[in-house]
């Protein structure tokens, strides 16, 4: 996924790509990906989650007392 991929719910950078069984895909930010994850799994969707990239970015740029 790239920085230009955007969440279908709120427009934030997408970190979660969901491929639906019926066809098509959805993109979600980390927040909305977590919010809808269980329902999407029950529906059998294929979920590709790259939200761990947020932790790497945050810890690298945050001040030591903010980590």
PDB file of N, CA, C and O in Angstrom:
ATOM      1  N   UNK A   1       0.847  -1.172   0.000  1.00  0.00           N
ATOM      2  CA  UNK A   1       0.000   0.000   0.000  1.00  0.00           C
ATOM      3  C   UNK A   1       0.898   1.243   0.000  1.00  0.00           C
ATOM      4  O   UNK A   1       2.017   1.204   0.491  1.00  0.00           O
ATOM      5  N   UNK A   2       0.356   2.331  -0.524  1.00  0.00           N
ATOM      6  CA  UNK A   2       1.133   3.566  -0.611  1.00  0.00           C
ATOM      7  C   UNK A   2       0.462   4.683   0.180  1.00  0.00           C
ATOM      8  O   UNK A   2      -0.694   4.549   0.604  1.00  0.00           O
ATOM      9  N   UNK A   3       1.169   5.777   0.340  1.00  0.00           N
ATOM     10  CA  UNK A   3       0.626   6.926   1.062  1.00  0.00           C
ATOM     11  C   UNK A   3      -0.583   7.527   0.356  1.00  0.00           C
ATOM     12  O   UNK A   3      -1.383   8.223   0.978  1.00  0.00           O
ATOM     13  N   UNK A   4      -0.752   7.256  -0.920  1.00  0.00           N
ATOM     14  CA  UNK A   4      -1.902   7.807  -1.648  1.00  0.00           C
ATOM     15  C   UNK A   4      -3.160   6.954  -1.479  1.00  0.00           C
ATOM     16  O   UNK A   4      -4.252   7.399  -1.859  1.00  0.00           O
ATOM     17  N   UNK A   5      -3.043   5.746  -0.902  1.00  0.00           N
ATOM     18  CA  UNK A   5      -4.226   4.920  -0.627  1.00  0.00           C
ATOM     19  C   UNK A   5      -4.969   5.522   0.557  1.00  0.00           C
ATOM     20  O   UNK A   5      -4.367   5.797   1.599  1.00  0.00           O
ATOM     21  N   UNK A   6      -6.273   5.710   0.427  1.00  0.00           N
ATOM     22  CA  UNK A   6      -7.072   6.390   1.442  1.00  0.00           C
ATOM     23  C   UNK A   6      -8.209   5.517   1.956  1.00  0.00           C
ATOM     24  O   UNK A   6      -8.785   4.711   1.239  1.00  0.00           O
ATOM     25  N   UNK A   7      -8.532   5.704   3.237  1.00  0.00           N
ATOM     26  CA  UNK A   7      -9.613   4.982   3.905  1.00  0.00           C
ATOM     27  C   UNK A   7     -10.948   5.316   3.241  1.00  0.00           C
ATOM     28  O   UNK A   7     -11.262   6.487   3.000  1.00  0.00           O
ATOM     29  N   UNK A   8     -11.728   4.276   2.955  1.00  0.00           N
ATOM     30  CA  UNK A   8     -13.046   4.466   2.350  1.00  0.00           C
ATOM     31  C   UNK A   8     -14.049   5.088   3.315  1.00  0.00           C
ATOM     32  O   UNK A   8     -15.093   5.580   2.892  1.00  0.00           O
ATOM     33  N   UNK A   9     -13.765   5.084   4.596  1.00  0.00           N
ATOM     34  CA  UNK A   9     -14.678   5.656   5.588  1.00  0.00           C
ATOM     35  C   UNK A   9     -14.376   7.116   5.896  1.00  0.00           C
ATOM     36  O   UNK A   9     -15.276   7.924   5.997  1.00  0.00           O
ATOM     37  N   UNK A  10     -13.084   7.459   6.072  1.00  0.00           N
ATOM     38  CA  UNK A  10     -12.769   8.805   6.558  1.00  0.00           C
ATOM     39  C   UNK A  10     -11.738   9.558   5.724  1.00  0.00           C
ATOM     40  O   UNK A  10     -11.515  10.736   5.965  1.00  0.00           O
ATOM     41  N   UNK A  11     -11.090   8.902   4.785  1.00  0.00           N
ATOM     42  CA  UNK A  11     -10.125   9.577   3.941  1.00  0.00           C
ATOM     43  C   UNK A  11      -8.702   9.626   4.481  1.00  0.00           C
ATOM     44  O   UNK A  11      -7.816  10.140   3.816  1.00  0.00           O
ATOM     45  N   UNK A  12      -8.461   9.094   5.674  1.00  0.00           N
ATOM     46  CA  UNK A  12      -7.109   9.044   6.221  1.00  0.00           C
ATOM     47  C   UNK A  12      -6.271   8.032   5.441  1.00  0.00           C
ATOM     48  O   UNK A  12      -6.811   7.243   4.655  1.00  0.00           O
ATOM     49  N   UNK A  13      -4.971   8.031   5.658  1.00  0.00           N
ATOM     50  CA  UNK A  13      -4.123   7.069   4.963  1.00  0.00           C
ATOM     51  C   UNK A  13      -4.560   5.650   5.314  1.00  0.00           C
ATOM     52  O   UNK A  13      -4.788   5.322   6.478  1.00  0.00           O
ATOM     53  N   UNK A  14      -4.679   4.814   4.293  1.00  0.00           N
ATOM     54  CA  UNK A  14      -5.128   3.429   4.491  1.00  0.00           C
ATOM     55  C   UNK A  14      -3.951   2.526   4.837  1.00  0.00           C
ATOM     56  O   UNK A  14      -2.879   2.638   4.242  1.00  0.00           O
ATOM     57  N   UNK A  15      -4.172   1.646   5.797  1.00  0.00           N
ATOM     58  CA  UNK A  15      -3.195   0.637   6.185  1.00  0.00           C
ATOM     59  C   UNK A  15      -3.781  -0.767   6.111  1.00  0.00           C
ATOM     60  O   UNK A  15      -3.072  -1.738   6.337  1.00  0.00           O
ATOM     61  N   UNK A  16      -5.070  -0.874   5.840  1.00  0.00           N
ATOM     62  CA  UNK A  16      -5.745  -2.173   5.798  1.00  0.00           C
ATOM     63  C   UNK A  16      -6.471  -2.297   4.449  1.00  0.00           C
ATOM     64  O   UNK A  16      -7.273  -1.445   4.094  1.00  0.00           O
ATOM     65  N   UNK A  17      -6.156  -3.374   3.718  1.00  0.00           N
ATOM     66  CA  UNK A  17      -6.827  -3.671   2.452  1.00  0.00           C
ATOM     67  C   UNK A  17      -7.667  -4.929   2.670  1.00  0.00           C
ATOM     68  O   UNK A  17      -7.183  -5.944   3.161  1.00  0.00           O
ATOM     69  N   UNK A  18      -8.941  -4.847   2.310  1.00  0.00           N
ATOM     70  CA  UNK A  18      -9.866  -5.965   2.480  1.00  0.00           C
ATOM     71  C   UNK A  18     -10.361  -6.385   1.104  1.00  0.00           C
ATOM     72  O   UNK A  18     -10.895  -5.568   0.353  1.00  0.00           O
ATOM     73  N   UNK A  19     -10.156  -7.663   0.775  1.00  0.00           N
ATOM     74  CA  UNK A  19     -10.671  -8.211  -0.478  1.00  0.00           C
ATOM     75  C   UNK A  19     -11.917  -9.010  -0.132  1.00  0.00           C
ATOM     76  O   UNK A  19     -11.862  -9.957   0.655  1.00  0.00           O
ATOM     77  N   UNK A  20     -13.038  -8.608  -0.707  1.00  0.00           N
ATOM     78  CA  UNK A  20     -14.318  -9.236  -0.409  1.00  0.00           C
ATOM     79  C   UNK A  20     -14.534 -10.482  -1.259  1.00  0.00           C
ATOM     80  O   UNK A  20     -14.112 -10.534  -2.418  1.00  0.00           O
ATOM     81  N   UNK A  21     -15.202 -11.479  -0.686  1.00  0.00           N
ATOM     82  CA  UNK A  21     -15.498 -12.722  -1.412  1.00  0.00           C
ATOM     83  C   UNK A  21     -16.332 -12.469  -2.655  1.00  0.00           C
ATOM     84  O   UNK A  21     -16.171 -13.132  -3.674  1.00  0.00           O
ATOM     85  N   UNK A  22     -17.233 -11.523  -2.577  1.00  0.00           N
ATOM     86  CA  UNK A  22     -18.124 -11.225  -3.697  1.00  0.00           C
ATOM     87  C   UNK A  22     -17.433 -10.393  -4.779  1.00  0.00           C
ATOM     88  O   UNK A  22     -18.030 -10.092  -5.798  1.00  0.00           O
ATOM     89  N   UNK A  23     -16.193 -10.026  -4.534  1.00  0.00           N
ATOM     90  CA  UNK A  23     -15.449  -9.186  -5.466  1.00  0.00           C
ATOM     91  C   UNK A  23     -15.300  -7.786  -4.927  1.00  0.00           C
ATOM     92  O   UNK A  23     -16.094  -7.339  -4.102  1.00  0.00           O
ATOM     93  N   UNK A  24     -14.289  -7.118  -5.381  1.00  0.00           N
ATOM     94  CA  UNK A  24     -14.049  -5.756  -4.928  1.00  0.00           C
ATOM     95  C   UNK A  24     -13.159  -5.725  -3.699  1.00  0.00           C
ATOM     96  O   UNK A  24     -12.809  -6.762  -3.121  1.00  0.00           O
ATOM     97  N   UNK A  25     -12.782  -4.523  -3.340  1.00  0.00           N
ATOM     98  CA  UNK A  25     -11.945  -4.351  -2.163  1.00  0.00           C
ATOM     99  C   UNK A  25     -12.312  -3.070  -1.448  1.00  0.00           C
ATOM    100  O   UNK A  25     -12.919  -2.167  -2.019  1.00  0.00           O
ATOM    101  N   UNK A  26     -11.945  -3.037  -0.180  1.00  0.00           N
ATOM    102  CA  UNK A  26     -12.134  -1.864   0.658  1.00  0.00           C
ATOM    103  C   UNK A  26     -10.785  -1.487   1.245  1.00  0.00           C
ATOM    104  O   UNK A  26      -9.949  -2.359   1.513  1.00  0.00           O
ATOM    105  N   UNK A  27     -10.576  -0.197   1.473  1.00  0.00           N
ATOM    106  CA  UNK A  27      -9.378   0.284   2.142  1.00  0.00           C
ATOM    107  C   UNK A  27      -9.799   0.991   3.413  1.00  0.00           C
ATOM    108  O   UNK A  27     -10.772   1.753   3.415  1.00  0.00           O
ATOM    109  N   UNK A  28      -9.071   0.730   4.499  1.00  0.00           N
ATOM    110  CA  UNK A  28      -9.378   1.345   5.784  1.00  0.00           C
ATOM    111  C   UNK A  28      -8.125   1.875   6.443  1.00  0.00           C
ATOM    112  O   UNK A  28      -7.041   1.297   6.300  1.00  0.00           O
ATOM    113  N   UNK A  29      -8.273   2.953   7.209  1.00  0.00           N
ATOM    114  CA  UNK A  29      -7.207   3.391   8.101  1.00  0.00           C
ATOM    115  C   UNK A  29      -7.103   2.343   9.217  1.00  0.00           C
ATOM    116  O   UNK A  29      -7.946   1.437   9.313  1.00  0.00           O
ATOM    117  N   UNK A  30      -6.099   2.454  10.056  1.00  0.00           N
ATOM    118  CA  UNK A  30      -5.935   1.472  11.140  1.00  0.00           C
ATOM    119  C   UNK A  30      -7.155   1.452  12.052  1.00  0.00           C
ATOM    120  O   UNK A  30      -7.629   0.385  12.451  1.00  0.00           O
ATOM    121  N   UNK A  31      -7.687   2.621  12.389  1.00  0.00           N
ATOM    122  CA  UNK A  31      -8.844   2.716  13.290  1.00  0.00           C
ATOM    123  C   UNK A  31     -10.057   1.988  12.720  1.00  0.00           C
ATOM    124  O   UNK A  31     -10.662   1.146  13.388  1.00  0.00           O
ATOM    125  N   UNK A  32     -10.434   2.301  11.491  1.00  0.00           N
ATOM    126  CA  UNK A  32     -11.616   1.667  10.902  1.00  0.00           C
ATOM    127  C   UNK A  32     -11.354   0.202  10.550  1.00  0.00           C
ATOM    128  O   UNK A  32     -12.268  -0.613  10.573  1.00  0.00           O
ATOM    129  N   UNK A  33     -10.116  -0.142  10.268  1.00  0.00           N
ATOM    130  CA  UNK A  33      -9.772  -1.543  10.048  1.00  0.00           C
ATOM    131  C   UNK A  33     -10.035  -2.370  11.294  1.00  0.00           C
ATOM    132  O   UNK A  33     -10.611  -3.465  11.229  1.00  0.00           O
ATOM    133  N   UNK A  34      -9.623  -1.844  12.447  1.00  0.00           N
ATOM    134  CA  UNK A  34      -9.882  -2.545  13.722  1.00  0.00           C
ATOM    135  C   UNK A  34     -11.376  -2.598  14.016  1.00  0.00           C
ATOM    136  O   UNK A  34     -11.896  -3.607  14.483  1.00  0.00           O
ATOM    137  N   UNK A  35     -12.055  -1.491  13.738  1.00  0.00           N
ATOM    138  CA  UNK A  35     -13.494  -1.417  14.028  1.00  0.00           C
ATOM    139  C   UNK A  35     -14.297  -2.471  13.264  1.00  0.00           C
ATOM    140  O   UNK A  35     -15.237  -3.053  13.795  1.00  0.00           O
ATOM    141  N   UNK A  36     -13.938  -2.739  12.030  1.00  0.00           N
ATOM    142  CA  UNK A  36     -14.710  -3.644  11.175  1.00  0.00           C
ATOM    143  C   UNK A  36     -14.088  -5.027  10.995  1.00  0.00           C
ATOM    144  O   UNK A  36     -14.679  -5.893  10.346  1.00  0.00           O
ATOM    145  N   UNK A  37     -12.913  -5.259  11.573  1.00  0.00           N
ATOM    146  CA  UNK A  37     -12.161  -6.498  11.355  1.00  0.00           C
ATOM    147  C   UNK A  37     -12.961  -7.760  11.669  1.00  0.00           C
ATOM    148  O   UNK A  37     -13.016  -8.685  10.854  1.00  0.00           O
ATOM    149  N   UNK A  38     -13.585  -7.829  12.829  1.00  0.00           N
ATOM    150  CA  UNK A  38     -14.286  -9.060  13.217  1.00  0.00           C
ATOM    151  C   UNK A  38     -15.435  -9.400  12.268  1.00  0.00           C
ATOM    152  O   UNK A  38     -15.592 -10.547  11.858  1.00  0.00           O
ATOM    153  N   UNK A  39     -16.215  -8.399  11.898  1.00  0.00           N
ATOM    154  CA  UNK A  39     -17.338  -8.641  10.982  1.00  0.00           C
ATOM    155  C   UNK A  39     -16.833  -9.068   9.604  1.00  0.00           C
ATOM    156  O   UNK A  39     -17.399  -9.970   8.974  1.00  0.00           O
ATOM    157  N   UNK A  40     -15.750  -8.460   9.165  1.00  0.00           N
ATOM    158  CA  UNK A  40     -15.196  -8.830   7.856  1.00  0.00           C
ATOM    159  C   UNK A  40     -14.629 -10.242   7.866  1.00  0.00           C
ATOM    160  O   UNK A  40     -14.789 -10.994   6.911  1.00  0.00           O
ATOM    161  N   UNK A  41     -13.989 -10.622   8.965  1.00  0.00           N
ATOM    162  CA  UNK A  41     -13.475 -12.001   9.081  1.00  0.00           C
ATOM    163  C   UNK A  41     -14.612 -12.997   9.082  1.00  0.00           C
ATOM    164  O   UNK A  41     -14.524 -14.051   8.448  1.00  0.00           O
ATOM    165  N   UNK A  42     -15.689 -12.693   9.810  1.00  0.00           N
ATOM    166  CA  UNK A  42     -16.846 -13.597   9.820  1.00  0.00           C
ATOM    167  C   UNK A  42     -17.431 -13.754   8.423  1.00  0.00           C
ATOM    168  O   UNK A  42     -17.957 -14.810   8.077  1.00  0.00           O
ATOM    169  N   UNK A  43     -17.337 -12.714   7.612  1.00  0.00           N
ATOM    170  CA  UNK A  43     -17.849 -12.764   6.247  1.00  0.00           C
ATOM    171  C   UNK A  43     -16.868 -13.452   5.294  1.00  0.00           C
ATOM    172  O   UNK A  43     -17.175 -13.643   4.124  1.00  0.00           O
ATOM    173  N   UNK A  44     -15.697 -13.830   5.811  1.00  0.00           N
ATOM    174  CA  UNK A  44     -14.729 -14.557   5.001  1.00  0.00           C
ATOM    175  C   UNK A  44     -13.850 -13.687   4.122  1.00  0.00           C
ATOM    176  O   UNK A  44     -13.208 -14.179   3.195  1.00  0.00           O
ATOM    177  N   UNK A  45     -13.783 -12.394   4.410  1.00  0.00           N
ATOM    178  CA  UNK A  45     -12.951 -11.486   3.617  1.00  0.00           C
ATOM    179  C   UNK A  45     -11.471 -11.751   3.892  1.00  0.00           C
ATOM    180  O   UNK A  45     -11.086 -12.189   4.977  1.00  0.00           O
ATOM    181  N   UNK A  46     -10.651 -11.479   2.899  1.00  0.00           N
ATOM    182  CA  UNK A  46      -9.199 -11.579   3.029  1.00  0.00           C
ATOM    183  C   UNK A  46      -8.688 -10.206   3.470  1.00  0.00           C
ATOM    184  O   UNK A  46      -8.887  -9.213   2.769  1.00  0.00           O
ATOM    185  N   UNK A  47      -8.043 -10.149   4.638  1.00  0.00           N
ATOM    186  CA  UNK A  47      -7.618  -8.879   5.218  1.00  0.00           C
ATOM    187  C   UNK A  47      -6.096  -8.805   5.223  1.00  0.00           C
ATOM    188  O   UNK A  47      -5.421  -9.679   5.769  1.00  0.00           O
ATOM    189  N   UNK A  48      -5.569  -7.753   4.612  1.00  0.00           N
ATOM    190  CA  UNK A  48      -4.127  -7.496   4.594  1.00  0.00           C
ATOM    191  C   UNK A  48      -3.894  -6.243   5.430  1.00  0.00           C
ATOM    192  O   UNK A  48      -4.241  -5.139   5.024  1.00  0.00           O
ATOM    193  N   UNK A  49      -3.314  -6.408   6.617  1.00  0.00           N
ATOM    194  CA  UNK A  49      -3.156  -5.325   7.583  1.00  0.00           C
ATOM    195  C   UNK A  49      -1.697  -4.889   7.664  1.00  0.00           C
ATOM    196  O   UNK A  49      -0.838  -5.677   8.044  1.00  0.00           O
ATOM    197  N   UNK A  50      -1.420  -3.648   7.311  1.00  0.00           N
ATOM    198  CA  UNK A  50      -0.078  -3.085   7.404  1.00  0.00           C
ATOM    199  C   UNK A  50       0.008  -2.019   8.493  1.00  0.00           C
ATOM    200  O   UNK A  50       0.901  -1.180   8.486  1.00  0.00           O
ATOM    201  N   UNK A  51      -0.908  -2.045   9.455  1.00  0.00           N
ATOM    202  CA  UNK A  51      -0.939  -1.005  10.484  1.00  0.00           C
ATOM    203  C   UNK A  51       0.279  -1.045  11.410  1.00  0.00           C
ATOM    204  O   UNK A  51       0.546  -0.075  12.107  1.00  0.00           O
ATOM    205  N   UNK A  52       1.054  -2.131  11.376  1.00  0.00           N
ATOM    206  CA  UNK A  52       2.270  -2.181  12.185  1.00  0.00           C
ATOM    207  C   UNK A  52       3.269  -1.127  11.724  1.00  0.00           C
ATOM    208  O   UNK A  52       4.142  -0.724  12.482  1.00  0.00           O
ATOM    209  N   UNK A  53       3.132  -0.637  10.503  1.00  0.00           N
ATOM    210  CA  UNK A  53       3.996   0.433  10.009  1.00  0.00           C
ATOM    211  C   UNK A  53       3.829   1.707  10.825  1.00  0.00           C
ATOM    212  O   UNK A  53       4.750   2.502  10.940  1.00  0.00           O
ATOM    213  N   UNK A  54       2.656   1.897  11.404  1.00  0.00           N
ATOM    214  CA  UNK A  54       2.417   3.071  12.238  1.00  0.00           C
ATOM    215  C   UNK A  54       3.306   3.065  13.471  1.00  0.00           C
ATOM    216  O   UNK A  54       3.855   4.087  13.841  1.00  0.00           O
ATOM    217  N   UNK A  55       3.460   1.928  14.111  1.00  0.00           N
ATOM    218  CA  UNK A  55       4.289   1.829  15.311  1.00  0.00           C
ATOM    219  C   UNK A  55       5.742   2.124  14.984  1.00  0.00           C
ATOM    220  O   UNK A  55       6.427   2.812  15.737  1.00  0.00           O
ATOM    221  N   UNK A  56       6.226   1.649  13.862  1.00  0.00           N
ATOM    222  CA  UNK A  56       7.612   1.893  13.462  1.00  0.00           C
ATOM    223  C   UNK A  56       7.829   3.367  13.177  1.00  0.00           C
ATOM    224  O   UNK A  56       8.839   3.945  13.570  1.00  0.00           O
ATOM    225  N   UNK A  57       6.878   3.998  12.519  1.00  0.00           N
ATOM    226  CA  UNK A  57       6.994   5.415  12.189  1.00  0.00           C
ATOM    227  C   UNK A  57       6.895   6.267  13.443  1.00  0.00           C
ATOM    228  O   UNK A  57       7.665   7.191  13.637  1.00  0.00           O
ATOM    229  N   UNK A  58       5.949   5.950  14.305  1.00  0.00           N
ATOM    230  CA  UNK A  58       5.745   6.736  15.514  1.00  0.00           C
ATOM    231  C   UNK A  58       6.950   6.658  16.436  1.00  0.00           C
ATOM    232  O   UNK A  58       7.432   7.664  16.920  1.00  0.00           O
ATOM    233  N   UNK A  59       7.465   5.454  16.671  1.00  0.00           N
ATOM    234  CA  UNK A  59       8.570   5.320  17.609  1.00  0.00           C
ATOM    235  C   UNK A  59       9.841   5.958  17.071  1.00  0.00           C
ATOM    236  O   UNK A  59      10.650   6.462  17.828  1.00  0.00           O
ATOM    237  N   UNK A  60      10.008   5.989  15.754  1.00  0.00           N
ATOM    238  CA  UNK A  60      11.208   6.577  15.181  1.00  0.00           C
ATOM    239  C   UNK A  60      11.172   8.099  15.239  1.00  0.00           C
ATOM    240  O   UNK A  60      12.201   8.741  15.337  1.00  0.00           O
ATOM    241  N   UNK A  61       9.997   8.687  15.194  1.00  0.00           N
ATOM    242  CA  UNK A  61       9.908  10.137  15.152  1.00  0.00           C
ATOM    243  C   UNK A  61       9.495  10.754  16.476  1.00  0.00           C
ATOM    244  O   UNK A  61       9.593  11.958  16.645  1.00  0.00           O
ATOM    245  N   UNK A  62       9.037   9.956  17.413  1.00  0.00           N
ATOM    246  CA  UNK A  62       8.597  10.488  18.709  1.00  0.00           C
ATOM    247  C   UNK A  62       9.788  10.757  19.618  1.00  0.00           C
ATOM    248  O   UNK A  62      10.814  10.103  19.530  1.00  0.00           O
ATOM    249  N   UNK A  63       9.617  11.751  20.456  1.00  0.00           N
ATOM    250  CA  UNK A  63      10.645  12.036  21.453  1.00  0.00           C
ATOM    251  C   UNK A  63      10.746  10.855  22.413  1.00  0.00           C
ATOM    252  O   UNK A  63       9.765  10.137  22.633  1.00  0.00           O
ATOM    253  N   UNK A  64      11.917  10.614  22.994  1.00  0.00           N
ATOM    254  CA  UNK A  64      12.093   9.441  23.874  1.00  0.00           C
ATOM    255  C   UNK A  64      11.049   9.332  24.978  1.00  0.00           C
ATOM    256  O   UNK A  64      10.599   8.247  25.309  1.00  0.00           O
ATOM    257  N   UNK A  65      10.610  10.469  25.556  1.00  0.00           N
ATOM    258  CA  UNK A  65       9.627  10.399  26.635  1.00  0.00           C
ATOM    259  C   UNK A  65       8.203  10.164  26.124  1.00  0.00           C
ATOM    260  O   UNK A  65       7.289   9.949  26.907  1.00  0.00           O
ATOM    261  N   UNK A  66       8.011  10.168  24.792  1.00  0.00           N
ATOM    262  CA  UNK A  66       6.691   9.924  24.209  1.00  0.00           C
ATOM    263  C   UNK A  66       6.539   8.513  23.683  1.00  0.00           C
ATOM    264  O   UNK A  66       5.504   8.130  23.196  1.00  0.00           O
ATOM    265  N   UNK A  67       7.584   7.718  23.716  1.00  0.00           N
ATOM    266  CA  UNK A  67       7.548   6.361  23.157  1.00  0.00           C
ATOM    267  C   UNK A  67       6.965   5.381  24.112  1.00  0.00           C
ATOM    268  O   UNK A  67       6.953   5.467  25.248  1.00  0.00           O
TER     269      UNK A  67
END
